[in-house]
PDB file of C-alpha atoms in Angstrom:
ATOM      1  CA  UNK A  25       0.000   0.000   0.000  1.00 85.00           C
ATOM      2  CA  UNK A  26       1.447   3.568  -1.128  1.00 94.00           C
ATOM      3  CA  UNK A  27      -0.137   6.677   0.370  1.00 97.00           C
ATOM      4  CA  UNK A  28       0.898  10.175   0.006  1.00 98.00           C
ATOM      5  CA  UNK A  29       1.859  12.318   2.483  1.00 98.00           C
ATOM      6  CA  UNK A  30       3.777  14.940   4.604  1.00 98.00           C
ATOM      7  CA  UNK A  31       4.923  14.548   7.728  1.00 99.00           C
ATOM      8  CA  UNK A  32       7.707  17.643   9.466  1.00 98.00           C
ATOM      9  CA  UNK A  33      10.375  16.968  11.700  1.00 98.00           C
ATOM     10  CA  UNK A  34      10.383  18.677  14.386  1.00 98.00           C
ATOM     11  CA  UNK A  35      13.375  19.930  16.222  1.00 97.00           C
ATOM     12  CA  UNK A  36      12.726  21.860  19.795  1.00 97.00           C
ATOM     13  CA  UNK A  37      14.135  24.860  20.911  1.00 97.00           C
ATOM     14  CA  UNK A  38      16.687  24.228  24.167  1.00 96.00           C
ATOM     15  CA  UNK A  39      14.691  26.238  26.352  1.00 98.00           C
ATOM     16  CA  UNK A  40      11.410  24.357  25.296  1.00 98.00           C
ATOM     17  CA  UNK A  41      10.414  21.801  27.545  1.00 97.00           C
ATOM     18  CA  UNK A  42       8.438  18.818  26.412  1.00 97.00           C
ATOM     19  CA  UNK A  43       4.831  19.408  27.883  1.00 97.00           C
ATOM     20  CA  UNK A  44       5.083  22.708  26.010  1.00 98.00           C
ATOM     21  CA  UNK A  45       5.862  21.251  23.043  1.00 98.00           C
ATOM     22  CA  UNK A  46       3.371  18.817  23.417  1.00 98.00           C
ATOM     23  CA  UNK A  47       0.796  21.205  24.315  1.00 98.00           C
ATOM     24  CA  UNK A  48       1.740  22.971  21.226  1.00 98.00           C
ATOM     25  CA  UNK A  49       1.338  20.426  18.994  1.00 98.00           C
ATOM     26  CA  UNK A  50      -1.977  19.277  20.159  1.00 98.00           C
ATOM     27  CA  UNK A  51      -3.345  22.392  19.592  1.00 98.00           C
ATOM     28  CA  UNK A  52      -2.005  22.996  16.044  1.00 98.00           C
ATOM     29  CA  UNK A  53      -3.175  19.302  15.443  1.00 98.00           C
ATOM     30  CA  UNK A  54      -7.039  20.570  16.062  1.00 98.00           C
ATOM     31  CA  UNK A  55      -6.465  23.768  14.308  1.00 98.00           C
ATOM     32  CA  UNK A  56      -5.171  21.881  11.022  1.00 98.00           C
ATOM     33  CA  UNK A  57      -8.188  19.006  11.461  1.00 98.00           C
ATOM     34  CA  UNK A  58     -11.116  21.536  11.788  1.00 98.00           C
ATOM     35  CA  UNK A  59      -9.058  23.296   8.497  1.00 98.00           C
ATOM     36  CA  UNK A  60     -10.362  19.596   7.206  1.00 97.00           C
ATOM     37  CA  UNK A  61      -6.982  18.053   6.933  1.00 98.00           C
ATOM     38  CA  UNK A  62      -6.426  14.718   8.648  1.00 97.00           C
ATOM     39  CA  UNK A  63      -3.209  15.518  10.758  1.00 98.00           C
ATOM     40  CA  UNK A  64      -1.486  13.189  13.140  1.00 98.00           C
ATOM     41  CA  UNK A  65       1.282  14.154  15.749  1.00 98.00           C
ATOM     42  CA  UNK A  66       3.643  12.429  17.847  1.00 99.00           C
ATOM     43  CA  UNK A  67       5.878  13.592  20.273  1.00 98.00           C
ATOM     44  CA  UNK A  68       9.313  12.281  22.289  1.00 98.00           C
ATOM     45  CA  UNK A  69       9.293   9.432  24.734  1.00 98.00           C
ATOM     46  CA  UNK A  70      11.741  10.501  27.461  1.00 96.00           C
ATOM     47  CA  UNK A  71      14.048   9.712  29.130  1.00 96.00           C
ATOM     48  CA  UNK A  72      15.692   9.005  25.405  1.00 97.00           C
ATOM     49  CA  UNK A  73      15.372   5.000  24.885  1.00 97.00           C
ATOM     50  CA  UNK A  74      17.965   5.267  22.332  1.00 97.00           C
ATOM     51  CA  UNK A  75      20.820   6.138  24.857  1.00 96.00           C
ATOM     52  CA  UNK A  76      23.027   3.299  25.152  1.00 95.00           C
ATOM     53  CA  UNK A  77      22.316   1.381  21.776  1.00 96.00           C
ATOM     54  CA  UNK A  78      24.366   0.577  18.938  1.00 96.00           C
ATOM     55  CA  UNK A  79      21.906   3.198  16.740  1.00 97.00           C
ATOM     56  CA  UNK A  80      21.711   5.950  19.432  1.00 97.00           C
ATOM     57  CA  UNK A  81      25.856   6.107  18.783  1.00 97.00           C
ATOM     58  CA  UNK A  82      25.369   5.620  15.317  1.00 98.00           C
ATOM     59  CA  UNK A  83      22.610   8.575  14.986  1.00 98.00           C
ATOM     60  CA  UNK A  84      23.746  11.385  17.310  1.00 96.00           C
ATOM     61  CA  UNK A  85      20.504  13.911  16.162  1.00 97.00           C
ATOM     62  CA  UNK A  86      17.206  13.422  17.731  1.00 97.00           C
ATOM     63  CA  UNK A  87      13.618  13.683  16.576  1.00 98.00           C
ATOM     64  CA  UNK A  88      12.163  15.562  18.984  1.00 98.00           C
ATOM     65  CA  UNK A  89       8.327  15.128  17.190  1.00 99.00           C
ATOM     66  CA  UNK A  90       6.561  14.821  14.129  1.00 99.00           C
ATOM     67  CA  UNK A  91       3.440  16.448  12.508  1.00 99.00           C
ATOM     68  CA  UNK A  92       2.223  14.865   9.895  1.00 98.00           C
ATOM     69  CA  UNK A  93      -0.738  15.366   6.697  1.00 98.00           C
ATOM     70  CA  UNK A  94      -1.845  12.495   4.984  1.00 97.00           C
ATOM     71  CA  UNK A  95      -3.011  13.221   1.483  1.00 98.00           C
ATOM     72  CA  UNK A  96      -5.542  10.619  -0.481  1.00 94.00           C
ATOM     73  CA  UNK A  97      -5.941  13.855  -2.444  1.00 94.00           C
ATOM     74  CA  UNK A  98      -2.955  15.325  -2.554  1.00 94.00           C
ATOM     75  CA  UNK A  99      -3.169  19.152  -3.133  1.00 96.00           C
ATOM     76  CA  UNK A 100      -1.157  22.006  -5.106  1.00 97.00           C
ATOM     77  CA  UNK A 101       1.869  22.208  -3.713  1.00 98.00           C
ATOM     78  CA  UNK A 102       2.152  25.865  -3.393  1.00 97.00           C
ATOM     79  CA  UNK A 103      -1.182  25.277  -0.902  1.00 97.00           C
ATOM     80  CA  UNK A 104       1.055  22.087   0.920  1.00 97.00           C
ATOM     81  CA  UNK A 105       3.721  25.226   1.570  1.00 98.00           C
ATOM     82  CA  UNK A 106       1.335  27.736   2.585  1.00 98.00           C
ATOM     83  CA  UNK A 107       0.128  25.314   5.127  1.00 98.00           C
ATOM     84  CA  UNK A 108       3.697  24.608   6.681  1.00 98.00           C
ATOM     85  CA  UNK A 109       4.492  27.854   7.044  1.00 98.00           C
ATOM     86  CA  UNK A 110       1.646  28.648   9.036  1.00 98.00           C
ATOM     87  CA  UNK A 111       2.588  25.315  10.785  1.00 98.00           C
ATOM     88  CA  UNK A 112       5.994  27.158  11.715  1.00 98.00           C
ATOM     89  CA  UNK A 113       4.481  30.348  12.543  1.00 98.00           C
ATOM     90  CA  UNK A 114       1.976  28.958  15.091  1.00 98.00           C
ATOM     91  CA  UNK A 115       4.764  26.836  16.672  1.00 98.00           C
ATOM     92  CA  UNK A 116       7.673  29.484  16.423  1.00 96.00           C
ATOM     93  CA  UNK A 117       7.979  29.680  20.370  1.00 97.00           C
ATOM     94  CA  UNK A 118       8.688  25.922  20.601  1.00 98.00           C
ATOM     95  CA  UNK A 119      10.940  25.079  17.466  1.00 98.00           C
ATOM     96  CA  UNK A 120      14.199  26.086  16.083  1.00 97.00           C
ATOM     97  CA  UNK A 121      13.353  26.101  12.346  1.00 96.00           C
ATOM     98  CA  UNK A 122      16.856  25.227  11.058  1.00 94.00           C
ATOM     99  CA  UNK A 123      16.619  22.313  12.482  1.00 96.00           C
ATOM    100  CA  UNK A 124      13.466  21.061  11.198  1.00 97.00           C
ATOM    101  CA  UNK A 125      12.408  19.822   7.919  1.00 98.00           C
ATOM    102  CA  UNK A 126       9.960  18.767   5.366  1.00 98.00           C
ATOM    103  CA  UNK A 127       9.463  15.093   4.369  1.00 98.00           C
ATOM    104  CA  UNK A 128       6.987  15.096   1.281  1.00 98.00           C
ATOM    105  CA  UNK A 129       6.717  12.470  -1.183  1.00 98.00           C
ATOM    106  CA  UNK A 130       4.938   8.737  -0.975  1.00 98.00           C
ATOM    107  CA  UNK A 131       4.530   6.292   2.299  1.00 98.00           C
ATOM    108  CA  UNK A 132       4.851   2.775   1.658  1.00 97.00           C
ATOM    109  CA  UNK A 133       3.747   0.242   3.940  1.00 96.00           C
ATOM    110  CA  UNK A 134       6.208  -2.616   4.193  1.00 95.00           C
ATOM    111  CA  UNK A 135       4.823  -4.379   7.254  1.00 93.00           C
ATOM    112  CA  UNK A 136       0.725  -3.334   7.960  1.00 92.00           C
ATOM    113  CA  UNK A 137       0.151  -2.896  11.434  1.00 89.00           C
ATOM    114  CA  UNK A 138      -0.243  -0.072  14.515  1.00 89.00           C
ATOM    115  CA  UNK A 139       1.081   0.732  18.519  1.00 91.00           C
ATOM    116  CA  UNK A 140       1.024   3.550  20.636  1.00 94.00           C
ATOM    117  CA  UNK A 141       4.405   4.298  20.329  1.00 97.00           C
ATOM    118  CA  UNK A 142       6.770   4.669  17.183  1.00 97.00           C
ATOM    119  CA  UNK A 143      10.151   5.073  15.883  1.00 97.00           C
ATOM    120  CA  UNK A 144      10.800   7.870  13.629  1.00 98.00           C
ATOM    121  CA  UNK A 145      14.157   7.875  11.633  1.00 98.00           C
ATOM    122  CA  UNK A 146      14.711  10.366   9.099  1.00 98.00           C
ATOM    123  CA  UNK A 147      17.523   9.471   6.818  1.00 99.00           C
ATOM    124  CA  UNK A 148      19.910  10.605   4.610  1.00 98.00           C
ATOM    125  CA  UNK A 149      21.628   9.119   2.030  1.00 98.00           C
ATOM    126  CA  UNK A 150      25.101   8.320   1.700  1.00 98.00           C
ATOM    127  CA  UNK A 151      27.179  10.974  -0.455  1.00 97.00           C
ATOM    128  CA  UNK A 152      28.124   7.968  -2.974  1.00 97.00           C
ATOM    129  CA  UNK A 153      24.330   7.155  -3.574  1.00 98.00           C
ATOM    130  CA  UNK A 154      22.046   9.115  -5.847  1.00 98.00           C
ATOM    131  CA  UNK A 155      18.447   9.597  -4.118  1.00 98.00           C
ATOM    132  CA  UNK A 156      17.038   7.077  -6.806  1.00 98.00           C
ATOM    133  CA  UNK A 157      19.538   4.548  -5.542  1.00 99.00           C
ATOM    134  CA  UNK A 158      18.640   5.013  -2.366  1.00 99.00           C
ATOM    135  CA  UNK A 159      15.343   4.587  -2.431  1.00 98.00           C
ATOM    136  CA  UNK A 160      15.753   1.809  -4.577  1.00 98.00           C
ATOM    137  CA  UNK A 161      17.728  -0.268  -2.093  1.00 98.00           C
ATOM    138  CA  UNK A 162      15.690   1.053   1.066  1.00 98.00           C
ATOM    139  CA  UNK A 163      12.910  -0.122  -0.635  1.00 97.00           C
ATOM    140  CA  UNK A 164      13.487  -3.311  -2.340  1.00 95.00           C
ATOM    141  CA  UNK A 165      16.475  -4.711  -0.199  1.00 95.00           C
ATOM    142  CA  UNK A 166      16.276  -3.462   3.088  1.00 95.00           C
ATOM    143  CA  UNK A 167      12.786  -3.823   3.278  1.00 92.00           C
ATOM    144  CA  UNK A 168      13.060  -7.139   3.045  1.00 88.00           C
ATOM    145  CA  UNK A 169      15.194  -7.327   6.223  1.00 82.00           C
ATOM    146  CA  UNK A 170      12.606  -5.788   8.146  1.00 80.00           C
ATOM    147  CA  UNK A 171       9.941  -8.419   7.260  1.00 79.00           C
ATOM    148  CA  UNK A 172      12.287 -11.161   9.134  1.00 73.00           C
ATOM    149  CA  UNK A 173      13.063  -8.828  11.775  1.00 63.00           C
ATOM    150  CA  UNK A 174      11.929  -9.825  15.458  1.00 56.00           C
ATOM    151  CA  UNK A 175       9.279  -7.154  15.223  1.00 51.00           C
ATOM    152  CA  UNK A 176       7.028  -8.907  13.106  1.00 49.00           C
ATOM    153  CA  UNK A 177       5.911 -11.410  15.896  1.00 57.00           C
ATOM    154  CA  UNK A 178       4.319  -8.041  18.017  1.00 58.00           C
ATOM    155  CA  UNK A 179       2.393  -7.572  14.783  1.00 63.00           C
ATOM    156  CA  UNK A 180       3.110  -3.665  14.431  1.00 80.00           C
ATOM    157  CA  UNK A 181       3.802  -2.204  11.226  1.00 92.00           C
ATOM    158  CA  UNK A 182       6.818  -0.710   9.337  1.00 94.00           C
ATOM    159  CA  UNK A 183       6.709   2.241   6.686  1.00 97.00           C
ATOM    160  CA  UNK A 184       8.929   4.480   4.223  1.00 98.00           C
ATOM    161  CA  UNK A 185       8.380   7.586   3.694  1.00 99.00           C
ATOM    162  CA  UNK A 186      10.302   8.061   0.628  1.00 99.00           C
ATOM    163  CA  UNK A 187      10.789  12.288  -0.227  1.00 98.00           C
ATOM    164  CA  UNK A 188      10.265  13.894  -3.428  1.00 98.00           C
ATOM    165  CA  UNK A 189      13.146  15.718  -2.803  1.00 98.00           C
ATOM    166  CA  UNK A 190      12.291  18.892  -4.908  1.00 97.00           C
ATOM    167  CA  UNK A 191       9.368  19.187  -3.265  1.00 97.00           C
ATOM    168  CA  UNK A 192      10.648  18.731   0.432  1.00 98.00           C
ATOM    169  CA  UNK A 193      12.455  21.841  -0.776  1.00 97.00           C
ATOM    170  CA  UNK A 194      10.011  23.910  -2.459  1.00 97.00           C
ATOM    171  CA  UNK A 195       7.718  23.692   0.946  1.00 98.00           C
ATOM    172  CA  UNK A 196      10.926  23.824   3.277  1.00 97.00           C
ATOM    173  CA  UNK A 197      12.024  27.051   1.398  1.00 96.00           C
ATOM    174  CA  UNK A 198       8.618  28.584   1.913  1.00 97.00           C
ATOM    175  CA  UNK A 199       8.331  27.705   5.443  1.00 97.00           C
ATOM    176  CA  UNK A 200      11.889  28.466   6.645  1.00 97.00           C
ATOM    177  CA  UNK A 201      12.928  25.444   7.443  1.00 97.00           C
ATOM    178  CA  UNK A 202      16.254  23.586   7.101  1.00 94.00           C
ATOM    179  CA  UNK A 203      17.068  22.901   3.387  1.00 84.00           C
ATOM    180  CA  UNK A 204      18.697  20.297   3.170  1.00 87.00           C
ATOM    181  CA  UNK A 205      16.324  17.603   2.625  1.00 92.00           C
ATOM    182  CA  UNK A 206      15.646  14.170   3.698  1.00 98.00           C
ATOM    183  CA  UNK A 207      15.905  11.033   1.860  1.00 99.00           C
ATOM    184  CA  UNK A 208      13.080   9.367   3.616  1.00 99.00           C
ATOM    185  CA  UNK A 209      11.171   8.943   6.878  1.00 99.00           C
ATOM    186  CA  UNK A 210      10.701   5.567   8.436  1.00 97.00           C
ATOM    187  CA  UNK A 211       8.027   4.890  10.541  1.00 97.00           C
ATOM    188  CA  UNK A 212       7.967   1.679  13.036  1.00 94.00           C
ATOM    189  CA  UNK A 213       5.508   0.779  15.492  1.00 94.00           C
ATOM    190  CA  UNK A 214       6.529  -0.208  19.488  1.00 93.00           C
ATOM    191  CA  UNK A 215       4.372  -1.711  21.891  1.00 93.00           C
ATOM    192  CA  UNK A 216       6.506  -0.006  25.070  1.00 94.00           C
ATOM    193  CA  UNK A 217      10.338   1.528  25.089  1.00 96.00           C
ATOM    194  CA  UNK A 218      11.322  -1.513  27.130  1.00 95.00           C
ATOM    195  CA  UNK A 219      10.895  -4.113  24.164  1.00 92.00           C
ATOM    196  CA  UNK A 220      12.131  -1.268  21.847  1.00 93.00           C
ATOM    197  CA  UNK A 221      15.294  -1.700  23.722  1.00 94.00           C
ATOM    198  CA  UNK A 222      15.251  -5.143  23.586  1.00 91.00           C
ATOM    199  CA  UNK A 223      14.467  -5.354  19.923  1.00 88.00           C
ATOM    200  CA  UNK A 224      16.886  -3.016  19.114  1.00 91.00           C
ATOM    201  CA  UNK A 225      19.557  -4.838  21.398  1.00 92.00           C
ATOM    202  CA  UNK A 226      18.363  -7.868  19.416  1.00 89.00           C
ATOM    203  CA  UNK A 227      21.656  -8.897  16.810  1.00 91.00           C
ATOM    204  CA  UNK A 228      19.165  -9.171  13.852  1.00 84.00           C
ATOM    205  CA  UNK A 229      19.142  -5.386  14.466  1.00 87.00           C
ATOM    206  CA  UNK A 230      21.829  -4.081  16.660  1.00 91.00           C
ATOM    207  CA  UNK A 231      24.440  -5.464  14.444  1.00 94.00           C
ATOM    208  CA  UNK A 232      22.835  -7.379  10.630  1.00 91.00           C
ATOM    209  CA  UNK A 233      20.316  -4.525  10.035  1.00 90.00           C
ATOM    210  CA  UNK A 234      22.440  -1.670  11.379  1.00 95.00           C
ATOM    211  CA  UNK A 235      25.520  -2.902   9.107  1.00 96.00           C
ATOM    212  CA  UNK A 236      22.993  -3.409   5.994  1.00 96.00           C
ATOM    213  CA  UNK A 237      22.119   0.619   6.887  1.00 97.00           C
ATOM    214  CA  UNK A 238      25.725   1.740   6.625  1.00 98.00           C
ATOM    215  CA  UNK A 239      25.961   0.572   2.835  1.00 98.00           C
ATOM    216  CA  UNK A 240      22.570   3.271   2.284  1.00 98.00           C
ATOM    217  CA  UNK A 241      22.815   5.533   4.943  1.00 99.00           C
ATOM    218  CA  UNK A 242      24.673   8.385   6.445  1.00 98.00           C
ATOM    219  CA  UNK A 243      23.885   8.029  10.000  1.00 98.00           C
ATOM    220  CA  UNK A 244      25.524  11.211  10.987  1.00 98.00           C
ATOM    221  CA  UNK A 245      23.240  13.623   9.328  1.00 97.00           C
ATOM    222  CA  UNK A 246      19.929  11.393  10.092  1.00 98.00           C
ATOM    223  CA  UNK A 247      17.727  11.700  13.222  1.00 98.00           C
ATOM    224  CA  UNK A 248      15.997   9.446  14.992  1.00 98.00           C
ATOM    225  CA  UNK A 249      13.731   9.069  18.078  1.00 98.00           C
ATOM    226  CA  UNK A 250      11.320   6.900  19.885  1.00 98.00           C
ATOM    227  CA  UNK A 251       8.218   9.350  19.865  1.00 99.00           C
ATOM    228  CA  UNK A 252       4.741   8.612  21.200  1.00 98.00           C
ATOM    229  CA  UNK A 253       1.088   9.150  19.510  1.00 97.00           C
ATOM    230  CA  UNK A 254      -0.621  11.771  20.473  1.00 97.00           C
ATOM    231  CA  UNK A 255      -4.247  10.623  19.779  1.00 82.00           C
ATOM    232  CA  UNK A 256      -7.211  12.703  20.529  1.00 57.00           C
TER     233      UNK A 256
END
């Protein structure tokens, strides 16, 4: 299943705390659904789950929350920008905007399935790798890793979010954001940060997967987090 959609990565100012973020975001999440788009938003588990695992060394950037807009009908794009930068303006107090971006493009669900909680890695490429062979191998080989990872048996899904990169720009540009693009946005769902851990402590992923990543990926300038739902 392939669904379009936008989701922005949210980076939080130092002096921002988390309930105000989250407060924040709520409230821009009911302002953009009674606007009649069908926004989701997820915010930072803490204390951060990643700390002391072979990918929290790997990535040292953070996501600190995601907004996202899922499009069956996806819209102009000059309206998609529009929308973000109002996005940014109502959250200016809370974000640093050079540290945020725009993710745009089409979600693909690898694994179907849901959880309260969920991994957000935003990637980027590795210098030696166009975007096209990126997504190619993200897609077609290391997607089939995730299928035998030890996540399947908690039956919670697994998605790319792979970026039209031009557009991630256009709507970046517009909103002030950071400019240099992502690759891609994966999505994984986590019943509780304890059997994150433990999953991600699992060799299948703390050393197979993760070494698979390195031939795609340039862990340095990606960002991850364990973020929770914010439903309702």
């Amino acid at each position: 299943m392939s669904d379009p959609m936008l989701s922005i990565v949210l980076a939080r100012k130092p002096e921002t705390t988390a309930t105000a973020l989250e407060t924040a975001l709520r409230a821009e999440t009911e302002t953009l659904r009674a606007a009649g788009w069908t926004a989701t938003a997820a915010i930072a588990v803490e204390p951060d789950p990643f700390v002391g695992t072979a990918h929290g060394a790997a990535v040292p950037a953070r996501v600190d929350a995601l907004l996202s807009l899922h499009l069956p009908d996806p819209p102009p794009l000059a309206e998609l920008a529009g929308v973000v930068a109002d996005v940014a303006a109502r959250l200016g107090d809370q974000i640093d905007p050079g540290r945020c971006a725009a993710v745009h493009g089409v979600e693909h669900t690898v694994i179907d399935g849901d959880g309260p909680l969920q991994i957000s890695f935003a990637l980027r490429r590795r210098p030696t790798m166009s975007h096209e062979q990126f997504s190619d191998y993200w897609l077609n080989t290391h997607g089939r890793m995730a299928k035998e990872a030890p996540r399947r048996k908690t039956r919670t899904g697994y998605r790319q979010l792979h970026a039209d990169l031009d557009a991630s720009r256009t709507i970046a540009q517009t909103a002030g954001l950071c400019r240099v693009a992502y690759d891609g946005l994966v999505s994984s769902d986590h019943v509780d940060a304890e059997r994150m851990r433990k999953i991600f402590s699992h060799p299948a992923v703390a050393e197979t997967a993760l070494a698979d990543e390195r031939t795609f990926i340039d862990h340095r300038s990606s960002a991850i987090g364990l973020l929770r739902r914010l439903d309702g």
